[in-house]
Amino acid sequence: GAVVSQHPSWVICKSGTSVKIECRSLDFQATTMFWYRQFPKQSLMLMATSNEGSKATYEQGVEKDKFLINHASLTLSTLTVTSAHPEDSSFYICSARGQGMNTGELFFGEGSRLTVL
Amino acid sequence: AQRVTQPEKLLSVFKGAPVELKCNYSYSGSPELFWYVQYSRQRLQLLLRHISRESIKGFTADLNKGETSFHLKKPFAQEEDSAMYYCALSPGGYQKVTFGTGTKLQVIP
């Protein structure tokens, strides 16, 4: 099956610094990638939808200047948390939808745990 | 706008008992419905989709358009079924997939 890899799996950073998380589709081309936050014992919260070569579409309430998303190629999307603060600490997950694949079938990364001190 | 509702946050059943995880949706068109599962310390993965009408790991789900429901069922729960289950709706095309809030299934030995 299709594989999506996220890196890093976990990261600790100081308040005020920026952190980049990568999401790669390893064996397929991802026309669309989605970024989520998952709070402890809570559901997925969709942050943004990113289509290759175009600007990301952010969900209401998500600050686009805070969470920069880039989808420069069909196999890579990045999420940069800028000027991170402790409240940004969370589990970030990406998913990808491939070319020619069933539109609702998504392949998920393993997630990236961010801790901001 | 589409919405997916999973009314139960936690469902506890004994091993061997039947399981039904509820999912209701609202969408004006004809969506595709899915169930995703997240086992402990693993990534989310697709369990089944309504268009396939398949049974995966003993689970089935029937789309009821009249009741706008897509409940997940299994006649006899196993301990390894303990996981977080998410119902999801896709309008089709390149639109976003909407997830429910999830139901944690706990199978008691």
XYZ file of N, CA and C in Angstrom:
678
model
N 0.806 -1.204 0.000
C 0.000 0.000 0.000
C 0.837 1.250 0.000
N 0.165 2.371 -0.202
C 0.853 3.653 -0.251
C 1.368 4.035 1.129
N 2.550 4.631 1.159
C 3.183 4.979 2.426
C 3.446 6.472 2.503
N 3.094 7.031 3.650
C 3.364 8.438 3.924
C 4.274 8.507 5.138
N 5.329 9.267 5.018
C 6.297 9.364 6.100
C 6.409 10.792 6.604
N 6.420 10.957 7.889
C 6.592 12.278 8.490
C 7.922 12.341 9.213
N 8.505 13.526 9.188
C 9.772 13.721 9.887
C 9.866 15.153 10.401
N 10.258 15.377 11.617
C 10.660 14.356 12.592
C 9.455 13.731 13.302
N 9.673 12.643 13.991
C 8.599 12.005 14.751
C 8.302 12.806 16.008
N 9.337 13.388 16.553
C 9.106 14.256 17.703
C 10.179 15.339 17.719
N 9.814 16.464 18.227
C 10.746 17.588 18.278
C 10.429 18.450 19.486
N 11.481 18.888 20.124
C 11.367 19.809 21.257
C 12.083 21.096 20.866
N 11.427 22.201 21.070
C 12.068 23.462 20.703
C 11.782 24.525 21.765
N 12.546 25.582 21.690
C 12.356 26.684 22.620
C 11.292 27.633 22.090
N 10.619 28.274 22.983
C 9.601 29.246 22.608
C 10.219 30.339 21.750
N 9.543 30.683 20.675
C 10.034 31.731 19.787
C 10.764 31.222 18.561
N 11.122 29.969 18.571
C 11.817 29.401 17.408
C 10.797 28.818 16.439
N 11.275 28.489 15.234
C 10.395 27.894 14.219
C 10.768 26.439 14.007
N 9.775 25.663 13.695
C 9.980 24.232 13.502
C 9.339 23.796 12.194
N 10.069 22.995 11.439
C 9.532 22.498 10.168
C 9.281 21.006 10.270
N 8.109 20.601 9.815
C 7.743 19.180 9.770
C 7.516 18.802 8.317
N 8.102 17.690 7.923
C 7.979 17.234 6.542
C 7.015 16.063 6.420
N 6.312 16.028 5.327
C 5.400 14.938 5.027
C 5.695 14.478 3.603
N 6.090 13.220 3.485
C 6.463 12.697 2.167
C 5.626 11.486 1.783
N 5.208 11.459 0.544
C 4.589 10.251 0.011
C 5.708 9.468 -0.646
N 5.927 8.250 -0.164
C 7.120 7.518 -0.566
C 6.980 6.767 -1.883
N 5.796 6.296 -2.186
C 5.671 5.459 -3.378
C 4.488 5.851 -4.250
N 4.045 7.085 -4.085
C 2.978 7.564 -4.962
C 3.048 9.089 -5.005
N 2.377 9.646 -5.981
C 2.356 11.093 -6.109
C 1.090 11.637 -5.451
N 1.285 12.531 -4.538
C 0.181 13.061 -3.747
C -0.269 14.404 -4.309
N -1.428 14.393 -4.925
C -1.943 15.650 -5.455
C -2.407 16.569 -4.336
N -2.884 15.980 -3.265
C -3.387 16.770 -2.141
C -2.858 16.196 -0.840
N -2.445 17.100 0.037
C -2.050 16.683 1.377
C -2.828 17.505 2.388
N -3.132 16.886 3.493
C -3.891 17.537 4.557
C -3.046 17.555 5.828
N -3.181 18.625 6.574
C -2.480 18.734 7.863
C -3.509 18.846 8.988
N -3.250 18.103 10.065
C -4.162 18.068 11.201
C -3.393 18.298 12.495
N -4.144 18.721 13.505
C -3.653 18.687 14.874
C -4.508 17.688 15.617
N -3.880 16.986 16.508
C -4.633 16.054 17.340
C -4.257 16.317 18.780
N -5.229 16.777 19.557
C -5.005 17.033 20.965
C -5.206 15.724 21.732
N -4.610 15.632 22.913
C -4.713 14.382 23.679
C -6.162 13.931 23.855
N -6.395 12.708 23.505
C -7.706 12.080 23.664
C -8.801 12.831 22.909
N -8.412 13.549 21.886
C -9.406 14.248 21.074
C -9.242 13.869 19.615
N -10.173 14.374 18.829
C -10.191 13.991 17.429
C -9.182 14.792 16.609
N -9.168 14.492 15.339
C -8.338 15.236 14.408
C -8.972 16.587 14.129
N -8.149 17.590 14.096
C -8.642 18.905 13.704
C -7.930 19.282 12.413
N -8.682 19.368 11.342
C -8.070 19.729 10.058
C -7.584 21.170 10.123
N -6.333 21.355 9.771
C -5.762 22.702 9.779
C -5.817 23.305 8.375
N -5.389 22.520 7.392
C -5.299 23.076 6.046
C -5.222 21.966 5.016
N -5.588 22.333 3.814
C -5.504 21.448 2.657
C -4.486 22.036 1.702
N -3.568 21.209 1.264
C -2.541 21.723 0.379
C -2.497 20.943 -0.913
N -2.629 21.662 -2.014
C -2.543 21.055 -3.336
C -1.215 21.427 -3.962
N -0.608 20.481 -4.613
C 0.715 20.692 -5.192
C 0.718 21.901 -6.118
N 1.657 22.780 -5.859
C 1.852 23.936 -6.719
C 0.934 25.109 -6.460
N 0.065 24.998 -5.478
C -0.809 26.143 -5.195
C -0.819 26.433 -3.701
N -1.399 27.563 -3.346
C -1.422 27.953 -1.939
C -2.350 27.051 -1.155
N -1.998 26.852 0.100
C -2.818 26.011 0.969
C -4.122 26.713 1.317
N -5.139 25.924 1.542
C -6.431 26.442 2.001
C -6.544 26.132 3.477
N -6.654 27.180 4.279
C -6.674 27.008 5.720
C -8.101 26.946 6.247
N -8.286 26.171 7.286
C -9.577 26.110 7.943
C -9.773 27.363 8.795
N -11.020 27.642 9.047
C -11.338 28.819 9.852
C -10.671 28.730 11.218
N -10.076 29.827 11.606
C -9.439 29.872 12.916
C -7.983 29.453 12.924
N -7.476 28.970 11.818
C -6.064 28.576 11.737
C -5.275 29.727 11.124
N -4.257 30.170 11.831
C -3.486 31.315 11.365
C -2.493 30.895 10.293
N -2.688 31.384 9.099
C -1.805 30.977 8.005
C -0.391 31.524 8.142
N -0.243 32.637 8.851
C 1.105 33.172 9.041
C 1.842 32.427 10.144
N 1.100 31.737 10.947
C 1.667 30.977 12.050
C 2.058 29.575 11.582
N 1.202 29.009 10.780
C 1.413 27.653 10.279
C 1.593 27.729 8.762
N 2.856 27.803 8.355
C 3.160 27.932 6.937
C 3.211 26.560 6.282
N 2.444 26.416 5.220
C 2.404 25.136 4.518
C 2.889 25.326 3.097
N 3.789 24.429 2.707
C 4.339 24.454 1.369
C 4.196 23.071 0.749
N 3.759 23.033 -0.488
C 3.581 21.753 -1.182
C 4.227 21.894 -2.555
N 5.539 21.914 -2.521
C 6.293 22.263 -3.718
C 6.395 21.137 -4.735
N 6.211 19.911 -4.293
C 6.307 18.802 -5.236
C 5.200 17.799 -4.954
N 5.055 16.844 -5.835
C 3.993 15.850 -5.681
C 4.296 14.817 -4.598
N 5.458 14.910 -3.975
C 5.786 13.942 -2.931
C 6.164 14.587 -1.602
N 6.106 15.907 -1.535
C 6.548 16.560 -0.308
C 5.695 17.774 0.028
N 5.251 17.806 1.287
C 4.604 18.996 1.828
C 5.269 19.275 3.168
N 5.413 20.543 3.487
C 6.015 20.897 4.770
C 5.107 21.831 5.546
N 5.144 21.660 6.857
C 4.422 22.534 7.775
C 5.464 23.193 8.665
N 5.498 24.507 8.647
C 6.421 25.237 9.507
C 5.620 25.978 10.562
N 5.897 25.667 11.807
C 5.277 26.384 12.911
C 6.218 27.530 13.259
N 5.791 28.732 12.975
C 6.671 29.893 13.167
C 6.488 30.486 14.561
N 7.585 30.961 15.107
C 7.574 31.571 16.434
C 6.710 30.742 17.390
N 7.141 29.522 17.563
C 6.333 28.568 18.337
C 6.200 28.994 19.798
N 5.049 28.699 20.360
C 4.778 28.955 21.759
C 4.266 27.668 22.399
N 4.301 27.587 23.718
C 3.867 26.347 24.380
C 2.482 25.868 23.952
N 1.593 26.790 23.645
C 0.241 26.373 23.231
C 0.219 25.711 21.861
N 1.344 25.795 21.142
C 1.441 25.111 19.851
C 1.856 23.653 20.022
N 2.205 23.287 21.239
C 2.583 21.900 21.502
C 1.401 21.004 21.166
N 1.666 20.024 20.342
C 0.572 19.162 19.888
C 1.136 18.019 19.053
N 0.232 17.192 18.616
C 0.578 16.101 17.696
C 0.078 16.531 16.324
N 0.991 16.653 15.383
C 0.638 17.097 14.038
C 0.694 15.896 13.098
N -0.357 15.745 12.330
C -0.461 14.593 11.431
C -0.741 15.078 10.017
N -0.131 14.414 9.059
C -0.452 14.731 7.673
C -1.085 13.505 7.022
N -1.852 13.762 5.985
C -2.374 12.672 5.177
C -2.279 13.085 3.716
N -2.293 12.109 2.852
C -2.123 12.389 1.432
C -3.137 11.618 0.605
N -3.529 12.268 -0.460
C -4.423 11.640 -1.436
C -3.665 11.574 -2.749
N -3.677 10.410 -3.370
C -2.858 10.226 -4.557
C -3.602 10.437 -5.860
N -2.837 10.637 -6.890
C -3.412 10.781 -8.222
C -4.128 9.509 -8.609
N -5.327 9.638 -9.095
C -6.061 8.474 -9.568
C -6.610 7.582 -8.473
N -6.398 7.979 -7.210
C -6.894 7.145 -6.113
C -8.285 7.587 -5.698
N -9.003 6.696 -5.073
C -10.319 7.030 -4.550
C -10.235 8.312 -3.740
N -11.099 9.229 -4.022
C -10.959 10.570 -3.459
C -11.047 10.639 -1.948
N -11.718 9.663 -1.344
C -11.834 9.712 0.109
C -10.817 8.853 0.821
N -10.020 8.127 0.070
C -9.043 7.261 0.711
C -7.770 8.051 0.956
N -7.440 8.206 2.198
C -6.268 8.980 2.580
C -5.243 8.074 3.231
N -3.987 8.432 3.039
C -2.896 7.702 3.661
C -2.230 8.635 4.657
N -2.110 8.152 5.882
C -1.654 9.004 6.963
C -0.184 8.786 7.303
N 0.439 9.874 7.708
C 1.763 9.772 8.272
C 1.668 9.305 9.719
N 2.820 9.041 10.299
C 2.840 8.531 11.663
C 2.694 9.627 12.708
N 2.724 10.867 12.252
C 2.549 11.983 13.178
C 3.863 12.525 13.704
N 3.808 13.782 14.110
C 4.981 14.452 14.677
C 4.567 15.147 15.959
N 5.228 14.785 17.034
C 4.881 15.406 18.323
C 5.791 16.596 18.558
N 5.170 17.749 18.692
C 5.917 18.979 18.946
C 5.725 19.413 20.388
N 6.834 19.644 21.058
C 6.794 20.189 22.417
C 7.566 21.489 22.427
N 6.886 22.543 22.811
C 7.520 23.862 22.860
C 7.738 24.243 24.327
N 8.982 24.483 24.661
C 9.303 24.781 26.064
C 9.198 26.268 26.369
N -22.612 22.533 3.827
C -21.404 22.007 4.462
C -21.667 20.605 5.003
N -20.634 19.803 4.986
C -20.802 18.425 5.454
C -20.460 18.326 6.931
N -21.086 17.364 7.568
C -20.829 17.125 8.986
C -20.913 15.635 9.259
N -20.051 15.172 10.159
C -20.062 13.771 10.575
C -20.179 13.736 12.085
N -21.125 12.969 12.580
C -21.355 12.909 14.023
C -21.158 11.494 14.535
N -20.309 11.364 15.524
C -20.140 10.095 16.229
C -20.540 10.378 17.671
N -21.704 9.934 18.065
C -22.241 10.361 19.363
C -21.512 9.797 20.580
N -20.829 8.677 20.396
C -20.176 8.045 21.547
C -18.686 8.314 21.536
N -18.184 8.854 22.651
C -16.734 9.035 22.756
C -16.069 7.728 23.113
N -16.748 6.942 23.933
C -16.196 5.687 24.420
C -17.274 4.618 24.390
N -16.876 3.465 23.886
C -17.783 2.333 23.879
C -17.036 1.134 24.454
N -17.542 0.613 25.546
C -16.910 -0.547 26.178
C -17.811 -1.763 26.008
N -17.232 -2.832 25.516
C -17.995 -4.075 25.340
C -17.129 -5.230 25.813
N -17.781 -6.316 26.163
C -17.035 -7.504 26.545
C -16.643 -8.285 25.288
N -15.561 -8.984 25.405
C -15.101 -9.852 24.315
C -16.215 -10.817 23.944
N -16.450 -10.934 22.649
C -17.483 -11.828 22.178
C -18.845 -11.171 22.006
N -19.003 -9.984 22.548
C -20.272 -9.264 22.422
C -20.317 -8.520 21.088
N -21.531 -8.229 20.615
C -21.624 -7.467 19.364
C -21.235 -6.011 19.580
N -20.745 -5.436 18.497
C -20.296 -4.035 18.532
C -21.030 -3.240 17.467
N -21.449 -2.036 17.847
C -21.991 -1.111 16.853
C -21.497 0.285 17.178
N -20.700 0.811 16.285
C -20.202 2.176 16.439
C -21.047 3.060 15.522
N -21.649 4.054 16.119
C -22.602 4.870 15.370
C -21.934 6.038 14.629
N -22.481 6.293 13.460
C -22.016 7.417 12.658
C -23.213 7.964 11.885
N -23.446 9.238 12.022
C -24.465 9.924 11.233
C -23.812 11.072 10.486
N -24.342 11.378 9.332
C -23.739 12.435 8.534
C -24.804 13.369 7.991
N -24.346 14.523 7.599
C -25.224 15.443 6.888
C -24.469 15.984 5.693
N -25.109 15.837 4.552
C -24.538 16.329 3.299
C -25.634 16.311 2.262
N -25.706 17.319 1.465
C -26.831 17.453 0.539
C -26.715 16.551 -0.682
N -25.506 16.130 -1.016
C -25.319 15.309 -2.207
C -25.197 13.840 -1.872
N -24.451 13.124 -2.681
C -24.217 11.694 -2.460
C -22.745 11.486 -2.108
N -22.459 11.444 -0.843
C -21.055 11.347 -0.449
C -20.556 9.915 -0.428
N -19.260 9.819 -0.281
C -18.642 8.519 -0.005
C -18.346 8.483 1.495
N -18.613 7.349 2.109
C -18.372 7.212 3.547
C -17.287 6.182 3.805
N -16.516 6.450 4.852
C -15.390 5.594 5.202
C -15.325 5.406 6.716
N -14.682 4.340 7.109
C -14.272 4.168 8.500
C -12.757 4.033 8.528
N -12.153 4.828 9.414
C -10.725 4.753 9.651
C -10.508 4.254 11.071
N -9.365 3.591 11.293
C -9.065 3.062 12.618
C -7.648 3.462 13.017
N -7.486 3.719 14.295
C -6.156 4.044 14.824
C -5.903 3.163 16.033
N -5.061 2.152 15.856
C -4.665 1.293 16.970
C -3.618 2.031 17.804
N -3.461 1.562 19.029
C -2.540 2.227 19.946
C -1.150 2.354 19.340
N -0.629 3.551 19.349
C 0.721 3.840 18.878
C 0.919 3.552 17.392
N -0.165 3.532 16.642
C -0.048 3.347 15.197
C -0.729 4.505 14.483
N -0.462 4.597 13.221
C -1.069 5.677 12.450
C -2.493 5.324 12.056
N -3.238 6.325 11.716
C -4.587 6.125 11.198
C -4.523 5.343 9.890
N -5.461 4.454 9.719
C -5.502 3.695 8.470
C -6.942 3.425 8.089
N -7.137 3.253 6.805
C -8.473 2.985 6.307
C -8.915 1.588 6.729
N -10.130 1.499 7.254
C -10.684 0.200 7.616
C -11.588 -0.297 6.488
N -12.584 0.515 6.148
C -13.420 0.117 5.025
C -14.152 1.313 4.450
N -14.668 1.116 3.242
C -15.388 2.179 2.541
C -16.731 1.637 2.071
N -17.723 2.477 2.008
C -19.068 1.968 1.745
C -19.225 1.442 0.331
N -18.490 2.007 -0.602
C -18.695 1.584 -1.990
C -18.168 0.177 -2.232
N -17.296 -0.296 -1.370
C -16.725 -1.620 -1.574
C -17.622 -2.719 -1.031
N -18.489 -2.324 -0.081
C -19.396 -3.307 0.536
C -18.619 -4.523 1.029
N -17.493 -4.268 1.644
C -16.628 -5.365 2.054
C -16.697 -5.558 3.567
N -16.191 -6.689 4.003
C -16.046 -6.948 5.423
C -14.552 -7.033 5.710
N -14.093 -6.192 6.607
C -12.687 -6.174 6.955
C -12.558 -6.490 8.433
N -11.772 -7.485 8.755
C -11.562 -7.910 10.150
C -12.894 -8.172 10.841
N -13.864 -8.614 10.079
C -15.166 -8.944 10.635
C -16.104 -7.759 10.751
N -15.617 -6.562 10.422
C -16.438 -5.363 10.486
C -17.167 -5.131 9.172
N -18.393 -4.651 9.283
C -19.155 -4.233 8.115
C -19.821 -2.904 8.436
N -20.173 -2.179 7.386
C -20.892 -0.924 7.568
C -21.791 -0.736 6.359
N -23.033 -0.450 6.633
C -23.994 -0.231 5.550
C -24.422 1.221 5.529
N -24.418 1.787 4.346
C -24.847 3.165 4.196
C -26.364 3.208 4.127
N -26.970 3.921 5.048
C -28.419 4.077 5.067
C -28.729 5.526 4.716
N -29.089 5.740 3.467
C -29.298 7.116 3.011
C -30.526 7.747 3.659
N -31.523 6.915 3.948
C -32.730 7.454 4.573
C -32.461 8.008 5.959
N -31.634 7.285 6.703
C -31.298 7.727 8.051
C -29.981 8.493 8.089
N -29.375 8.662 6.949
C -28.042 9.295 6.829
C -27.102 8.739 7.890
N -26.987 7.424 7.877
C -26.127 6.774 8.851
C -25.175 5.809 8.162
N -24.091 5.526 8.850
C -23.091 4.598 8.334
C -22.470 3.919 9.552
N -23.258 3.156 10.251
C -22.809 2.531 11.492
C -21.875 1.357 11.207
N -20.876 1.210 12.051
C -19.896 0.132 11.924
C -20.282 -0.999 12.872
N -20.313 -2.221 12.347
C -20.783 -3.332 13.163
C -19.838 -4.517 13.097
N -19.842 -5.261 14.192
C -19.103 -6.524 14.217
C -19.852 -7.439 15.162
N -20.137 -8.669 14.761
C -20.972 -9.530 15.609
C -20.296 -9.976 16.903
N -18.970 -10.162 16.857
C -18.283 -10.662 18.044
C -16.984 -9.894 18.241
N -16.937 -9.067 19.245
C -15.755 -8.221 19.459
C -14.562 -9.049 19.939
N -13.388 -8.657 19.481
C -12.137 -9.272 19.909
C -11.299 -8.222 20.620
N -10.404 -8.668 21.485
C -9.573 -7.717 22.227
C -8.760 -6.833 21.291
N -8.330 -7.412 20.191
C -7.495 -6.642 19.257
C -8.283 -5.576 18.494
N -9.591 -5.556 18.686
C -10.396 -4.503 18.061
C -10.331 -3.196 18.847
N -9.801 -3.260 20.036
C -9.689 -2.040 20.851
C -8.856 -1.006 20.101
N -9.463 0.139 19.857
C -8.813 1.176 19.048
C -9.726 2.392 18.999
N -9.240 3.398 18.309
C -10.031 4.598 18.064
C -10.585 4.481 16.644
N -11.866 4.700 16.492
C -12.502 4.565 15.181
C -13.082 5.913 14.750
N -12.777 6.269 13.520
C -13.261 7.532 12.974
C -14.100 7.281 11.728
N -15.252 7.882 11.694
C -16.096 7.866 10.510
C -15.724 9.088 9.667
N -15.710 8.932 8.364
C -15.297 10.044 7.505
C -16.179 10.134 6.277
N -16.324 11.361 5.790
C -17.171 11.624 4.631
C -16.382 12.366 3.568
N -16.505 11.914 2.352
C -15.865 12.608 1.238
C -16.933 13.002 0.226
N -17.027 14.288 -0.084
C -18.012 14.724 -1.086
C -17.664 14.259 -2.491
N -16.427 13.855 -2.672
C -15.963 13.463 -3.985
C -15.109 14.551 -4.594
N -14.513 14.231 -5.709
C -13.631 15.201 -6.341
C -12.423 15.460 -5.469
N -11.981 16.703 -5.458
C -10.782 17.053 -4.705
C -11.103 17.823 -3.423
N -12.316 17.648 -2.943
C -12.702 18.349 -1.733
C -12.153 17.641 -0.493
N -12.191 18.338 0.616
C -11.613 17.773 1.832
C -12.493 16.653 2.374
N -11.867 15.795 3.157
C -12.564 14.705 3.821
C -12.875 15.170 5.239
N -14.097 14.998 5.648
C -14.519 15.425 6.985
C -14.572 14.224 7.915
N -13.916 14.349 9.067
C -13.890 13.266 10.044
C -14.825 13.559 11.208
N -15.376 12.503 11.766
C -16.102 12.618 13.010
C -15.129 12.755 14.165
N -15.659 12.913 15.349
C -14.807 13.131 16.518
C -14.197 11.842 17.060
N -14.634 10.720 16.516
C -14.029 9.454 16.909
C -14.713 8.789 18.082
N -14.652 7.476 18.071
C -15.162 6.665 19.183
C -14.074 5.696 19.609
N -13.778 5.725 20.885
C -12.794 4.765 21.390
C -13.522 3.480 21.758
N -13.130 2.404 21.129
C -13.704 1.091 21.430
C -12.778 0.369 22.386
N -13.339 -0.043 23.484
C -12.573 -0.782 24.494
C -13.228 -2.150 24.642
N -12.490 -3.187 24.298
C -13.013 -4.545 24.422
C -12.450 -5.153 25.691
N -13.348 -5.499 26.578
C -12.951 -6.004 27.887
C -12.800 -7.529 27.837
N -11.654 -8.048 28.263
C -11.435 -9.500 28.169
C -12.402 -10.298 29.049
